[in-house]
Structures are given as structure tokens and as C-alpha cells.
mmCIF file of C-alpha atoms and ligand atoms in Angstrom:
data_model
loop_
_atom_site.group_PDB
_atom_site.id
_atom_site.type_symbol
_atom_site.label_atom_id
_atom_site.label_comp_id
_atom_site.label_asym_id
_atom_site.label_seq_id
_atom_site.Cartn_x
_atom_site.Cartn_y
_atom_site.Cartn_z
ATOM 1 C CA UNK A 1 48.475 -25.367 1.138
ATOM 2 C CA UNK A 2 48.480 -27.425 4.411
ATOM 3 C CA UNK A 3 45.031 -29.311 5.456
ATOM 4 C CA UNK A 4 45.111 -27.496 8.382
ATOM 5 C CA UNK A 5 45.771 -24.047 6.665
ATOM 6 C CA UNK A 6 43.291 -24.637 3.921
ATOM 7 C CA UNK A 7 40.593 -25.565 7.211
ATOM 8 C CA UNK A 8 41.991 -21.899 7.996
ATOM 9 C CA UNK A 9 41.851 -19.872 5.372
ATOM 10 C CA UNK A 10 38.533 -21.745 3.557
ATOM 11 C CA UNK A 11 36.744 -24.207 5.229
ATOM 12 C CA UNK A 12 36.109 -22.131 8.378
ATOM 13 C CA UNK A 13 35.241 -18.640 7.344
ATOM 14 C CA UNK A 14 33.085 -20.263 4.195
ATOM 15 C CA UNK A 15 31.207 -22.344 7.536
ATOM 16 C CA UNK A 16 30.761 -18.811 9.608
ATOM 17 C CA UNK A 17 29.177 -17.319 6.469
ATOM 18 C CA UNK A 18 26.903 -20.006 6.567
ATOM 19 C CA UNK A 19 25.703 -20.578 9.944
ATOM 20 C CA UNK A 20 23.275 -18.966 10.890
ATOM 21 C CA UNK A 21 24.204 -16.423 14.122
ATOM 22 C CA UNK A 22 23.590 -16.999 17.785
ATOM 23 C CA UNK A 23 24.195 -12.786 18.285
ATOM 24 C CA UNK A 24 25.498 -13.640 21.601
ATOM 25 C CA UNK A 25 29.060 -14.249 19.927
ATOM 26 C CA UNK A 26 28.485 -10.732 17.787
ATOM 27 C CA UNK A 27 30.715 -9.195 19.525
ATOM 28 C CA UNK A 28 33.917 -11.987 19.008
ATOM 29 C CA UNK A 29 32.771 -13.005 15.752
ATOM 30 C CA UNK A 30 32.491 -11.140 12.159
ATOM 31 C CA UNK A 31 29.729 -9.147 12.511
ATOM 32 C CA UNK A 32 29.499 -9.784 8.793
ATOM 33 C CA UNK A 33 26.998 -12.366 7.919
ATOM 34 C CA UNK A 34 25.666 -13.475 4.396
ATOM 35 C CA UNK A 35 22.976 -15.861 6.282
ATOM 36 C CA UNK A 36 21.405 -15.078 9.882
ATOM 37 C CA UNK A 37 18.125 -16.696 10.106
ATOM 38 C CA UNK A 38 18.045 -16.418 13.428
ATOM 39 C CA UNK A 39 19.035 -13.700 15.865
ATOM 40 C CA UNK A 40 18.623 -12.912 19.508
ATOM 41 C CA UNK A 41 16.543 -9.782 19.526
ATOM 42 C CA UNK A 42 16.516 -9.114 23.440
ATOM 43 C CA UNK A 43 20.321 -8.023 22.641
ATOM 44 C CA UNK A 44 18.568 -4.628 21.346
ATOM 45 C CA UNK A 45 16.931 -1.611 23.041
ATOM 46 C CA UNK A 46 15.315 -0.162 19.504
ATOM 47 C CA UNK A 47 14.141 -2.590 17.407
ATOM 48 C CA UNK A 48 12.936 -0.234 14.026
ATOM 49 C CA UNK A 49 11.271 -2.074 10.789
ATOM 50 C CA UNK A 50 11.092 0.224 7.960
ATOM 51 C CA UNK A 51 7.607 -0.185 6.937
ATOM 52 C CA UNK A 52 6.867 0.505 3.284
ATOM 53 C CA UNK A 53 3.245 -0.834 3.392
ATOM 54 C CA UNK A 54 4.129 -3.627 1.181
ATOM 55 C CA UNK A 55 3.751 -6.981 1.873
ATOM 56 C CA UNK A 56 7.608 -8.222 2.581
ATOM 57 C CA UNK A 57 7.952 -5.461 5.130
ATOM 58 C CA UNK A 58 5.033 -6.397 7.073
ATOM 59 C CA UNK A 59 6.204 -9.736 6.626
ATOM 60 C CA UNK A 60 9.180 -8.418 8.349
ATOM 61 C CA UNK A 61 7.405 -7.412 11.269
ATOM 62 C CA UNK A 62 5.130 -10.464 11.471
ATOM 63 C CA UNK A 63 8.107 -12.400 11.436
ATOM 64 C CA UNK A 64 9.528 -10.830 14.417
ATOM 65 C CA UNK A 65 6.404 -10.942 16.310
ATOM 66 C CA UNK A 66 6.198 -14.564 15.967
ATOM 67 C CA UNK A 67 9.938 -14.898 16.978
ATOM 68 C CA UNK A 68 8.986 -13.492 20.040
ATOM 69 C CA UNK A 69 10.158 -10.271 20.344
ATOM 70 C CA UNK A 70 9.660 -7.457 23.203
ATOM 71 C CA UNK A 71 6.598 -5.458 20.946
ATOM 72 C CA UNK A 72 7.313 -2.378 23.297
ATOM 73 C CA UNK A 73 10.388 -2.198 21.300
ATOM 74 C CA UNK A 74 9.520 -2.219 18.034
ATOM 75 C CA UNK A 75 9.082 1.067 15.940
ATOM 76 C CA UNK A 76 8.053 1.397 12.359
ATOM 77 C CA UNK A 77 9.238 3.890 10.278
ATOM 78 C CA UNK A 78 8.122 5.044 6.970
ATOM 79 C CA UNK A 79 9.618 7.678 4.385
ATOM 80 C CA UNK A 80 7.147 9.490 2.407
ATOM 81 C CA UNK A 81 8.603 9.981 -0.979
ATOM 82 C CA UNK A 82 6.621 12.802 -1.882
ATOM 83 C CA UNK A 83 6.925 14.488 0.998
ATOM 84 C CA UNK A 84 4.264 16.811 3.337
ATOM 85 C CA UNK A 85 4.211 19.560 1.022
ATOM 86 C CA UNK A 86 1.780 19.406 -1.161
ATOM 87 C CA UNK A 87 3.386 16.776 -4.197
ATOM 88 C CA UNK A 88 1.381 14.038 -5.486
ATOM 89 C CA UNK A 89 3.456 12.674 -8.050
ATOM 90 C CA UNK A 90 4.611 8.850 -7.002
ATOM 91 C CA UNK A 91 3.154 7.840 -3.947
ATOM 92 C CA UNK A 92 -0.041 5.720 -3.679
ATOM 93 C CA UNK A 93 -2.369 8.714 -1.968
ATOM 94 C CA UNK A 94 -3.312 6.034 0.630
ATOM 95 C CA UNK A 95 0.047 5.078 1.466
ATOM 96 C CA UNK A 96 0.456 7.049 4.554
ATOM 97 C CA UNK A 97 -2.357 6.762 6.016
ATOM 98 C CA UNK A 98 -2.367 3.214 5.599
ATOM 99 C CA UNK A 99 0.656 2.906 7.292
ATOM 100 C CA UNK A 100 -1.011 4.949 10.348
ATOM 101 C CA UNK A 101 -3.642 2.165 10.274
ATOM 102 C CA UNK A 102 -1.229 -0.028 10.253
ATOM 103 C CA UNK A 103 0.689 0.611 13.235
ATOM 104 C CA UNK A 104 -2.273 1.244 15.476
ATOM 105 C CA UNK A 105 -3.628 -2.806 14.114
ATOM 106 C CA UNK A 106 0.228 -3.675 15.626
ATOM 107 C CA UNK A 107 -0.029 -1.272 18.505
ATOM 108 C CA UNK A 108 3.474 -0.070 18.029
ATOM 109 C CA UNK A 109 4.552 3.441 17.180
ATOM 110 C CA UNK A 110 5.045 5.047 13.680
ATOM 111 C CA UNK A 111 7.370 7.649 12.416
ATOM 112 C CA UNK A 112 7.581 9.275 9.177
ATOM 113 C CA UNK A 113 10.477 11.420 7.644
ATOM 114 C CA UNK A 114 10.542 12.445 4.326
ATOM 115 C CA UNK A 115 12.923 14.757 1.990
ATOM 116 C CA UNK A 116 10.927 18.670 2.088
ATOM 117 C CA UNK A 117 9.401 18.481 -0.832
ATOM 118 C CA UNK A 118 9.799 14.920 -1.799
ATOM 119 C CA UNK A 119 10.291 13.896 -5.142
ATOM 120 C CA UNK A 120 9.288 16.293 -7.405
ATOM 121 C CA UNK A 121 10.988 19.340 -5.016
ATOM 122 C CA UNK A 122 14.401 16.845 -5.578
ATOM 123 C CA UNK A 123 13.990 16.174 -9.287
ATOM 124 C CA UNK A 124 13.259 20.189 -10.236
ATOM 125 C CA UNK A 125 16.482 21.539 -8.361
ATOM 126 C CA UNK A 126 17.956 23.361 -10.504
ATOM 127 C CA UNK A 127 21.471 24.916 -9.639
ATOM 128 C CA UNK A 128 20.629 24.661 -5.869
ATOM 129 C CA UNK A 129 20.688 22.537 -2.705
ATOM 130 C CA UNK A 130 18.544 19.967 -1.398
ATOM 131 C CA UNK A 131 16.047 20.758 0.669
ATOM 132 C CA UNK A 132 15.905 19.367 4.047
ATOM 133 C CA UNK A 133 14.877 16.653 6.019
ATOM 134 C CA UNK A 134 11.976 16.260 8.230
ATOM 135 C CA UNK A 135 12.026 13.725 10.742
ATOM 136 C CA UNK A 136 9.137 12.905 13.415
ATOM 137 C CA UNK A 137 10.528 11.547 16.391
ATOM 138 C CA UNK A 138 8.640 10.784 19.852
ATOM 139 C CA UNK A 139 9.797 14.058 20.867
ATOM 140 C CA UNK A 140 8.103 15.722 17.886
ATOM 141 C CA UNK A 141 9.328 16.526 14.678
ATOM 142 C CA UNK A 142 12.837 18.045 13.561
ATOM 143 C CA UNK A 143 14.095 19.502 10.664
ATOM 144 C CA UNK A 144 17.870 18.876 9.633
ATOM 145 C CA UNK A 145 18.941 21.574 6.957
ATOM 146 C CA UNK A 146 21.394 20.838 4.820
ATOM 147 C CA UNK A 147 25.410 21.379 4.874
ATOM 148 C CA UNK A 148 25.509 23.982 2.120
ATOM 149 C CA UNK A 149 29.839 24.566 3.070
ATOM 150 C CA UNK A 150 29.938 20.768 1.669
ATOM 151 C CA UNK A 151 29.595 19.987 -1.686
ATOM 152 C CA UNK A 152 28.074 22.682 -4.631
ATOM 153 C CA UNK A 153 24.738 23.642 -5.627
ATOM 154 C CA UNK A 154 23.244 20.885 -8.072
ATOM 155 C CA UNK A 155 21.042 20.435 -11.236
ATOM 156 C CA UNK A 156 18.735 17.431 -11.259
ATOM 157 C CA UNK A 157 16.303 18.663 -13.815
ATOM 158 C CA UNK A 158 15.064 15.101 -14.851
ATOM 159 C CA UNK A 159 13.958 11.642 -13.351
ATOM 160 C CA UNK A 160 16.419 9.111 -11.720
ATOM 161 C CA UNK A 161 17.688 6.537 -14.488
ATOM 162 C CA UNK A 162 16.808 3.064 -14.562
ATOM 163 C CA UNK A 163 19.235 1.017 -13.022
ATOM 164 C CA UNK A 164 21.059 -0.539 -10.061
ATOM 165 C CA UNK A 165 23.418 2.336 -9.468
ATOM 166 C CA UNK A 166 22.108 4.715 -6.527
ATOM 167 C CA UNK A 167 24.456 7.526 -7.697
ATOM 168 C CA UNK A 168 21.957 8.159 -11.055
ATOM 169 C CA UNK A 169 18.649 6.384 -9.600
ATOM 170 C CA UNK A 170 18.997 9.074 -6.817
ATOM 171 C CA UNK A 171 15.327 8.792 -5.585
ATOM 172 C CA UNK A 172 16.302 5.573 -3.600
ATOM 173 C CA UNK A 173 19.059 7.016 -1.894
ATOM 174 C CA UNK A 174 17.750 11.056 -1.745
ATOM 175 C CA UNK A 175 14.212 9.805 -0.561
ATOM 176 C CA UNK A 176 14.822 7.056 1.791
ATOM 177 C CA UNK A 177 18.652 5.646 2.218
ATOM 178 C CA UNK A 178 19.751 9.228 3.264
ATOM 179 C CA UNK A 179 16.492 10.238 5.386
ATOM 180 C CA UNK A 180 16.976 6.561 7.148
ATOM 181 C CA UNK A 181 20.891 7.812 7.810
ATOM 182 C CA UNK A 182 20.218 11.092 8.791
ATOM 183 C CA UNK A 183 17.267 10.268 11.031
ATOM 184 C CA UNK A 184 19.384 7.594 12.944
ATOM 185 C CA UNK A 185 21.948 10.044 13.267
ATOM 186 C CA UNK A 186 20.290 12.980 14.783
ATOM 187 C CA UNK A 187 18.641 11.166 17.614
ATOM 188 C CA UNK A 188 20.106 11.123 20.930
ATOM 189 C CA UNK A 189 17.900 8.825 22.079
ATOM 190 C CA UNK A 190 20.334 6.116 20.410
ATOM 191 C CA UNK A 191 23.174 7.116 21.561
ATOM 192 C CA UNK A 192 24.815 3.818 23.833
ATOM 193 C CA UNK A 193 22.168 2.176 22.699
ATOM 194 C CA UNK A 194 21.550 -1.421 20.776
ATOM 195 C CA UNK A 195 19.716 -0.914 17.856
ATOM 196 C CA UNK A 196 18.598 -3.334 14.669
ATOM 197 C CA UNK A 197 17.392 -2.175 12.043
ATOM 198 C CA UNK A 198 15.044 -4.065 9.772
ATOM 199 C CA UNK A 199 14.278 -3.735 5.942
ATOM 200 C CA UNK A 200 12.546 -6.359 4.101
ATOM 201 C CA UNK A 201 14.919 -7.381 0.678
ATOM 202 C CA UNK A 202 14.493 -10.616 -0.054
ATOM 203 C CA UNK A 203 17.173 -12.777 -2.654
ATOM 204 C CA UNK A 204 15.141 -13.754 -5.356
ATOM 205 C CA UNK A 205 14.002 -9.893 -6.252
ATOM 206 C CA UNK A 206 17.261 -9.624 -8.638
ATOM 207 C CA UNK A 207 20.736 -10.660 -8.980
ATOM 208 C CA UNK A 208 21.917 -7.567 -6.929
ATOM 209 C CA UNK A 209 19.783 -8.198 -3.763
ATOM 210 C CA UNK A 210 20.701 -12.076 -4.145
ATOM 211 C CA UNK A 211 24.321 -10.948 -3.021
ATOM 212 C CA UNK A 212 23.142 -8.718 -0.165
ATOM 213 C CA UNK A 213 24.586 -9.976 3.817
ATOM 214 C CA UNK A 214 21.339 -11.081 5.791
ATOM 215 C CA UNK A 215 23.346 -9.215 9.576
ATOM 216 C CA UNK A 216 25.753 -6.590 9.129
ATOM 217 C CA UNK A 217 26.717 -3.063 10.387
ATOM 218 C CA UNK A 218 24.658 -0.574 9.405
ATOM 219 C CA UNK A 219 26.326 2.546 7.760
ATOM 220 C CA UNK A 220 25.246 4.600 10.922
ATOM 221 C CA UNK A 221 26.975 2.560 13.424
ATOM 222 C CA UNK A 222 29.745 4.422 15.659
ATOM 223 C CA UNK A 223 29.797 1.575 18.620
ATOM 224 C CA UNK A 224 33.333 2.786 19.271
ATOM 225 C CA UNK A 225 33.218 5.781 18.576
ATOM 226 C CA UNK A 226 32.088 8.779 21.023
ATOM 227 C CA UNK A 227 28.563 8.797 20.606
ATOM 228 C CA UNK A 228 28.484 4.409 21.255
ATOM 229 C CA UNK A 229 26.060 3.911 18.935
ATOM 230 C CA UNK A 230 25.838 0.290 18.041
ATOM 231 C CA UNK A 231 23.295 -0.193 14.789
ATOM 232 C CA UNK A 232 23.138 -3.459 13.126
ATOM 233 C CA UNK A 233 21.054 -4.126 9.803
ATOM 234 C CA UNK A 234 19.075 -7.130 9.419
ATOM 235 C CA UNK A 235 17.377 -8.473 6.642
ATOM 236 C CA UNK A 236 14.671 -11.163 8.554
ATOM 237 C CA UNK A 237 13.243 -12.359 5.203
ATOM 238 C CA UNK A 238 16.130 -12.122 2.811
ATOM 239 C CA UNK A 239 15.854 -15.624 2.176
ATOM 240 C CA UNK A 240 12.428 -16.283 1.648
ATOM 241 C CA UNK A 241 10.278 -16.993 -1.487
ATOM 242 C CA UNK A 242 7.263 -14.583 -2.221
ATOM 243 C CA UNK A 243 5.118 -18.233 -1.064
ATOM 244 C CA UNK A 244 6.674 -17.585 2.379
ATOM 245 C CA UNK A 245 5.572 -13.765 2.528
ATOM 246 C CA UNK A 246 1.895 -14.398 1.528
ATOM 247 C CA UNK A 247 2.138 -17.231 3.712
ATOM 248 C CA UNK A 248 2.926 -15.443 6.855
ATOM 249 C CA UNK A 249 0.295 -12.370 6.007
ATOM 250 C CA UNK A 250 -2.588 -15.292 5.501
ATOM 251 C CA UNK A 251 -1.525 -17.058 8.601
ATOM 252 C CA UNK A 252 -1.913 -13.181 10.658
ATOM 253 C CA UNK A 253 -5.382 -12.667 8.555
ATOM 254 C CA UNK A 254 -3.554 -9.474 7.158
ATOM 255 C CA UNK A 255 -5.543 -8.193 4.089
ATOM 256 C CA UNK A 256 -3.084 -8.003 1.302
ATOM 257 C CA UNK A 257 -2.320 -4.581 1.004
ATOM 258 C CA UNK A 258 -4.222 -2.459 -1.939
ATOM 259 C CA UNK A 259 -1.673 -2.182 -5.277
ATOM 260 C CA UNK A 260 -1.624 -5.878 -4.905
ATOM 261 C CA UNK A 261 -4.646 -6.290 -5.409
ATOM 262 C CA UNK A 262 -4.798 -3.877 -8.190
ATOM 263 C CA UNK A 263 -2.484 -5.969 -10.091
ATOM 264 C CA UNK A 264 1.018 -4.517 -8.687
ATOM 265 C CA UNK A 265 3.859 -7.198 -8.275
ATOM 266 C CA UNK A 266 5.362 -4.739 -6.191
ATOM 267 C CA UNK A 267 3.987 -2.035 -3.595
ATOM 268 C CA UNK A 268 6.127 0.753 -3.780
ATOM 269 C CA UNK A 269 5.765 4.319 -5.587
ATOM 270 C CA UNK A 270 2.527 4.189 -7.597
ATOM 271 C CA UNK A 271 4.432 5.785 -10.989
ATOM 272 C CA UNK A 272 7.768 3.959 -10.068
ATOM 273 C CA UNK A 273 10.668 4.570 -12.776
ATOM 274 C CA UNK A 274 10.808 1.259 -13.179
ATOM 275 C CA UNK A 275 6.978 0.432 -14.246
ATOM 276 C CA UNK A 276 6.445 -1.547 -17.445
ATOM 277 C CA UNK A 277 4.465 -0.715 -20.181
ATOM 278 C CA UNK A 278 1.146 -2.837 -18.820
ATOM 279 C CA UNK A 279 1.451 -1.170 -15.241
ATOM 280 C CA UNK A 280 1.903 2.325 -17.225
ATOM 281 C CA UNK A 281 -1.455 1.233 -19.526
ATOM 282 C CA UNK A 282 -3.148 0.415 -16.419
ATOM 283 C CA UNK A 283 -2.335 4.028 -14.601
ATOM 284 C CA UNK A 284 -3.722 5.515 -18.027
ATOM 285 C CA UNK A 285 -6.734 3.597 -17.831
ATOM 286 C CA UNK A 286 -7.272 4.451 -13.782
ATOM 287 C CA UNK A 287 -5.483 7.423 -13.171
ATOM 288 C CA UNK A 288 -5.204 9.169 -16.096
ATOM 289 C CA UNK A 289 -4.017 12.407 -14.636
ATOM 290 C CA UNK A 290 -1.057 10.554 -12.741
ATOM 291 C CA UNK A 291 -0.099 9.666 -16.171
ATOM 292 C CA UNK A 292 -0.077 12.732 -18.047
ATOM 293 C CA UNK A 293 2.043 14.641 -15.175
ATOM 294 C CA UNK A 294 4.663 12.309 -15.731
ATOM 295 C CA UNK A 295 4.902 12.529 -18.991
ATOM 296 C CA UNK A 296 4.347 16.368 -18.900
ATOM 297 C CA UNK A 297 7.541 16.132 -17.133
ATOM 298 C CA UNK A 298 8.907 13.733 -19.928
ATOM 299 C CA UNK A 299 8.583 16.416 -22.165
ATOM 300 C CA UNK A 300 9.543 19.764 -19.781
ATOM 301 C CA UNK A 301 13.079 17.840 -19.271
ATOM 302 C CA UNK A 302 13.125 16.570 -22.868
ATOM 303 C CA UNK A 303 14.537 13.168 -21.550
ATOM 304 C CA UNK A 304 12.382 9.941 -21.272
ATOM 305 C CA UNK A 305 12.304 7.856 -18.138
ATOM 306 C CA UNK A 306 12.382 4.720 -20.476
ATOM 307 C CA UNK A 307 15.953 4.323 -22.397
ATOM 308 C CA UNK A 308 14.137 4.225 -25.093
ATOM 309 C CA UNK A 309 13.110 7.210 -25.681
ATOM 310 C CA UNK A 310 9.586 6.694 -25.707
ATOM 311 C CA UNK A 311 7.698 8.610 -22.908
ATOM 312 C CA UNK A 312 5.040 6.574 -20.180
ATOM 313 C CA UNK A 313 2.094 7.330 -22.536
ATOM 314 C CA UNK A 314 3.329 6.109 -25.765
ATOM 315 C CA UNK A 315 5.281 3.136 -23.333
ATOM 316 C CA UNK A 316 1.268 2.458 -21.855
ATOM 317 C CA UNK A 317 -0.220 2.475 -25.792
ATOM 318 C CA UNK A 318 1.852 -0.465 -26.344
ATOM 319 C CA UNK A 319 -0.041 -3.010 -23.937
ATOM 320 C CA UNK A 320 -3.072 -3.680 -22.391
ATOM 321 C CA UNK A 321 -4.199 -2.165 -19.054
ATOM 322 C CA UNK A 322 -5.238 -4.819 -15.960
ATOM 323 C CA UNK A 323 -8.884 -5.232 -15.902
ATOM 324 C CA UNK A 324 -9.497 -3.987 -12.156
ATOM 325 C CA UNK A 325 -12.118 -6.206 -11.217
ATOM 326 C CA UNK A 326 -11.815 -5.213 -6.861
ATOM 327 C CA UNK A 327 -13.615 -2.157 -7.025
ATOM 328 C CA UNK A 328 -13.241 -1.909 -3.224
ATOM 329 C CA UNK A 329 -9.384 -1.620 -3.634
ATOM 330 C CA UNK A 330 -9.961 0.726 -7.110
ATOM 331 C CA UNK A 331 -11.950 3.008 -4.565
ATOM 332 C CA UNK A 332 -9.704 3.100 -2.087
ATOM 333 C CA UNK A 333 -6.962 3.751 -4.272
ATOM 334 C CA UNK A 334 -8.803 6.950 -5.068
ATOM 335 C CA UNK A 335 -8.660 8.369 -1.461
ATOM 336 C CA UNK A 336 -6.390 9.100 1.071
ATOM 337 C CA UNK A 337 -7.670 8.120 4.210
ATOM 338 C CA UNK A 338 -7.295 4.682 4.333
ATOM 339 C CA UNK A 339 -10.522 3.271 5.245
ATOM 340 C CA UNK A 340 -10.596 -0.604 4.768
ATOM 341 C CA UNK A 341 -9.490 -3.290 7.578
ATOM 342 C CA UNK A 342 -5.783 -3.990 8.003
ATOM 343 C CA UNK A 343 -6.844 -7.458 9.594
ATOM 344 C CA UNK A 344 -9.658 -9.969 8.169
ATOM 345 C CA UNK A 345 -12.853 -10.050 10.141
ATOM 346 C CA UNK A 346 -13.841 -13.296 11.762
ATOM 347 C CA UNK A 347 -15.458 -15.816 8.777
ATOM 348 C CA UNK A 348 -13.906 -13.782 5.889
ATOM 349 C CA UNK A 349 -11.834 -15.502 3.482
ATOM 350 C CA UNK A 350 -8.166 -14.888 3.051
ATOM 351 C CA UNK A 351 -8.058 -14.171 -0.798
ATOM 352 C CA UNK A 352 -4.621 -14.338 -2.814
ATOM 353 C CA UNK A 353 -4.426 -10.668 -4.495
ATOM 354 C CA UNK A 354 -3.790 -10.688 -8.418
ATOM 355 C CA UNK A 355 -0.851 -8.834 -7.978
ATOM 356 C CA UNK A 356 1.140 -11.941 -6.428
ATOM 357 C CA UNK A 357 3.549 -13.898 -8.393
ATOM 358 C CA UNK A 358 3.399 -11.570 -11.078
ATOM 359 C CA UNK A 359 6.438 -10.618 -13.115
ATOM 360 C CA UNK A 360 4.967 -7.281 -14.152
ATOM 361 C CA UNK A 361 7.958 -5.115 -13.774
ATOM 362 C CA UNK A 362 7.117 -2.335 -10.950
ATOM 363 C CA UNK A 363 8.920 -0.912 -8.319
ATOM 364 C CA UNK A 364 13.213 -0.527 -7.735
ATOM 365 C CA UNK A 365 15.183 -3.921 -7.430
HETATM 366 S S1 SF4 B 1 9.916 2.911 -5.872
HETATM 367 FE FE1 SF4 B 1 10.815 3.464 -7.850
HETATM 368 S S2 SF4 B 1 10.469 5.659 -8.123
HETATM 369 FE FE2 SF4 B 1 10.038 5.177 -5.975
HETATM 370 S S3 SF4 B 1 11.952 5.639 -4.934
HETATM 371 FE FE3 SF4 B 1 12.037 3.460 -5.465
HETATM 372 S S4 SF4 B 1 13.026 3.329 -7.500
HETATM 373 FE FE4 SF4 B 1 12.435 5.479 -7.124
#
């Protein structure tokens, strides 16, 4: 190979990787990028962070806020995983709510969507469809039924497995990839429209998020196609350590969000599949009845979540709970209206939850 060719063929595209984007050239170079630090956000006209309530999304957003960007463009959206009907089996009770608090703190709009009957409806289907979405959008909300002329009635009839394929863990993609997808594409309002979409994986979570493109084109993008809807996907903190994230919320006097300081590593569903033994001890110890649902399930399905074979109680027997000693956050954890500050008063302390740079295994990776 030539020094010119191998320039070509190596040296250059390894280099555009690498660099970090001005968007300005997006639309004659890749639009493929494994780093892009830095972006011009005035290209877009919808600017939507998907807002868990954890603390690397609202990094995400804090991020973007100090980079400048137009604020009147910014939208959060959240998916509930258990849905509005009535399910209480994964989500922190306090989650949505908190998320409503959240957005009015950031004066910028907030729109849930969520799977009809979340969860639990998904995971009991038995020889049937899925249910629909529900999507809230400014002009109120919309359901999208499902196309039953595609595909055949299905049987989930247990929980998603542990592991890094979405086809089996189906609660990642069924509760919030697909509701994301579906809610992008049923909105006219994007139609010939810029829009970026923001999530908040960051490299150092696990091996398969370490290999993830910081800029790329989102799955719902169709700029040349009829509808001209241009959607990138950007990942603003992909590249950061979990010092960076607490960093930024201490610097913006944002109160570290509640499972945090309950312990959590992570802040995503309360009775994730993925929970080790000590975070399982700890719901037995606080939430008993969160527990014993679970593994009432455990045994309905006759399957564990664990591989194992062991079900979350006898998993929780084998360690010892956290001791819970912020009984403000242990109350609040109890209710669901969200009733603590999203931002530190003036003279209170930043505090470092517990929760933080622990290796407590919680929450999908
Ligand atoms: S947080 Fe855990 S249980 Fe909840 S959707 Fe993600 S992988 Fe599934």
C-alpha cells in the first residue's frame, strides 16, 4: 500500500473518527462519529433530552445549558415504565413527579409516553398483542394502537433476561427504545425539521456502551425521505467519568436525586432485573411489599429473574441490606408527590450521596 493510499484508506478516516465535529460540515462529512464533544446546537429546531431523573441525564441537560444553548428549545421527555394505569411494580413512585419538578426548576417543557400498561401489562401478555402507546405531546396526548396485520399475537409470560441483547431484555426496548421511536414518528410537528436527540450513556458503564458513536443518525431519521425529517442522536456525556457528572450537578446546586442517596449506583427502575443481591436485601428491608410481588411473580412464571435460579428473596437473604441513614430521602421514597427541592437553598451544603461510585450492580448497562 502506497503512503498516500494508506493516508487514504487509514490515517484519514481513523482522524475524522477522532475529531471532534464542527456540525457545520454534517452535511459533507460522515455523519457517523465515535467522538463529538462539541456540536453546534443552533443547527436544530427541537432539541429533546430524555430525562430519566438520574443524575447523567440531568447532567445531559446541564451540560447543554452551559454550552449555551437556545433553552426555548429544549424538551425533556420521560417514559414511564409502568405506565398510567394503575402498575406499581418497577418504578420509583416518585419518579414522575420528580421529573415534573424537575422541568418546571429548568423551565422547559416535559412529556411523558409510556407503553398502556407498562411493565407488568407487557410481561403478562399472554397469546396477544401489545398494548399501545400513549404519547403526550403539546397538542395533548395520543394514543398509537398497534399494527395487529404485522407480526402474530405473542407470549411473554415472564421477566426480560439479564443481558445485553434487547431482543430477550425486552423491557428496554418495549418500554422506552420503541415509545422514543414511535413518539418521534407520529409527530408532525418534526416533519422538515432539525432535531437532536439527547440520551445520557456514558463509556465507562460497560464494555457495550464503551463502543457506542458519541453523533450519529438516529433510527427515526427520514431527511430524504418524504416526510424530511432530519434526527440526529447525541450522546453529550458519553465520555465522561461519574467525577464529571457529580461535578456538573454540584457546580448547578442540583440535589442529587433520591435512589442515590438511598444507596443506588444507578437511578433507574426501583426493582431493576439487573439488581444485586445487597440492592434486593435493601428493598426487603424498605419495601418489603415491592419485594414479595416480584418474587410472587418469580414463582407464577416458575422462572427466576436471576440465572441462577434463585428468586429476589432468597438472592436478598444472601447479603446485607444498606443502612438508610437519610430519612428525608427514605420518606420521600415512600410517596409520590415529590416534595423536596430540585435545587440547594442558599448556605446549604452540596453533600456527595452514598450511592456514588458504588459498584452495587443496579439498573440495565
Ligand atoms: S432499568 Fe432495568 S428493569 Fe427497568 S427497563 Fe431498564 S433493564 Fe429493564
Amino acid at each position: 500500500m502506497s503512503l498516500h493510499s494508506y493516508d487514504d484508506t487509514v490515517v484519514i478516516p481513523a482522524l475524522k473518527r477522532q475529531v471532534s465535529v464542527c456540525h457545520n460540515q454534517s452535511e459533507v462529512a460522515p455523519d457517523t462519529f465515535f467522538f463529538a464533544e462539541n456540536i453546534d446546537l443552533d443547527l436544530y429546531e427541537h432539541i429533546i433530552v430524555c430525562m430519566s431523573g438520574g443524575k447523567d441525564s440531568i447532567a445531559s441537560l446541564l451540560h447543554i445549558q452551559e454550552m449555551g444553548v437556545d433553552m426555548s428549545k429544549v424538551e425533556l421527555w420521560h417514559h414511564d415504565v409502568d405506565g398510567r394505569e394503575g402498575s406499581q411494580l418497577m418504578d420509583w413512585i416518585f419518579m414522575a413527579d420528580y421529573n415534573r419538578k424537575l422541568s418546571d426548576a429548568f423551565n422547559v417543557p416535559l412529556y411523558f409516553s409510556w407503553l398502556d400498561g407498562g411493565f407488568e401489562g407487557e410481561m403478562l401478555k399472554e397469546k396477544s398483542y401489545s398494548r399501545p402507546h400513549q404519547i403526550e405531546t403539546p397538542e395533548g396526548q395520543i394514543t398509537l394502537a398497534r399494527n395487529t396485520k404485522r407480526g402474530k399475537p405473542g407470549t411473554r409470560l415472564m421477566f426480560p433476561q439479564q443481558g445485553a441483547s434487547l431482543a430477550s431484555r425486552w423491557c428496554s426496548s418495549a418500554l422506552k427504545i420503541d415509545v422514543g421511536r414511535r413518539s418521534l414518528n407520529n409527530q408532525h410537528r418534526f416533519e422538515g425539521k432539525k432535531v437532536l436527540f439527547i440520551t445520557g450513556e456514558r463509556r465507562e458503564e460497560s464494555a457495550n456502551r464503551a463502543k457506542y458513536n458519541q453523533l450519529e443518525r438516529h433510527a427515526c431519521d427520514r431527511r430524504r425521505g418524504r416526510k424530511g425529517r432530519h434526527v440526529d442522536a447525541w450522546r453529550p456525556v458519553l465520555n465522561w467519568s461519574e467525577e464529571q457528572i457529580w461535578d456538573i450537578l454540584r457546580r448547578h446546586r442540583v440535589v442529587a436525586p433520591i435512589p442515590y442517596r438511598l444507596g443506588w449506583a444507578r437511578s433507574s427502575c426501583m426493582t431493576c432485573i439487573f439488581n444485586g443481591a445487597r440492592i434486593w436485601a435493601t428493598i426487603v428491608k424498605y419495601f418489603p411489599e415491592r419485594a414479595r410481588k416480584i418474587a410472587e411473580y418469580e414463582e407464577l412464571f416458575g422462572k427466576t429473574i436471576s440465572r441462577n435460579k434463585v428468586n429476589v428473596l432468597e438472592l436478598a437473604s444472601k447479603a446485607h441490606p444498606f443502612e438508610i441513614e437519610d430519612l428525608v430521602a427514605l420518606e420521600q421514597s415512600l410517596s409520590d408527590t415529590y416534595s423536596l427541592p430540585i435545587f440547594l437553598k442558599s448556605g446549604e451544603r452540596w453533600i456527595m450521596p452514598p450511592g456514588a461510585f458504588s459498584k452495587e450492580g443496579c439498573g440495565s448497562l
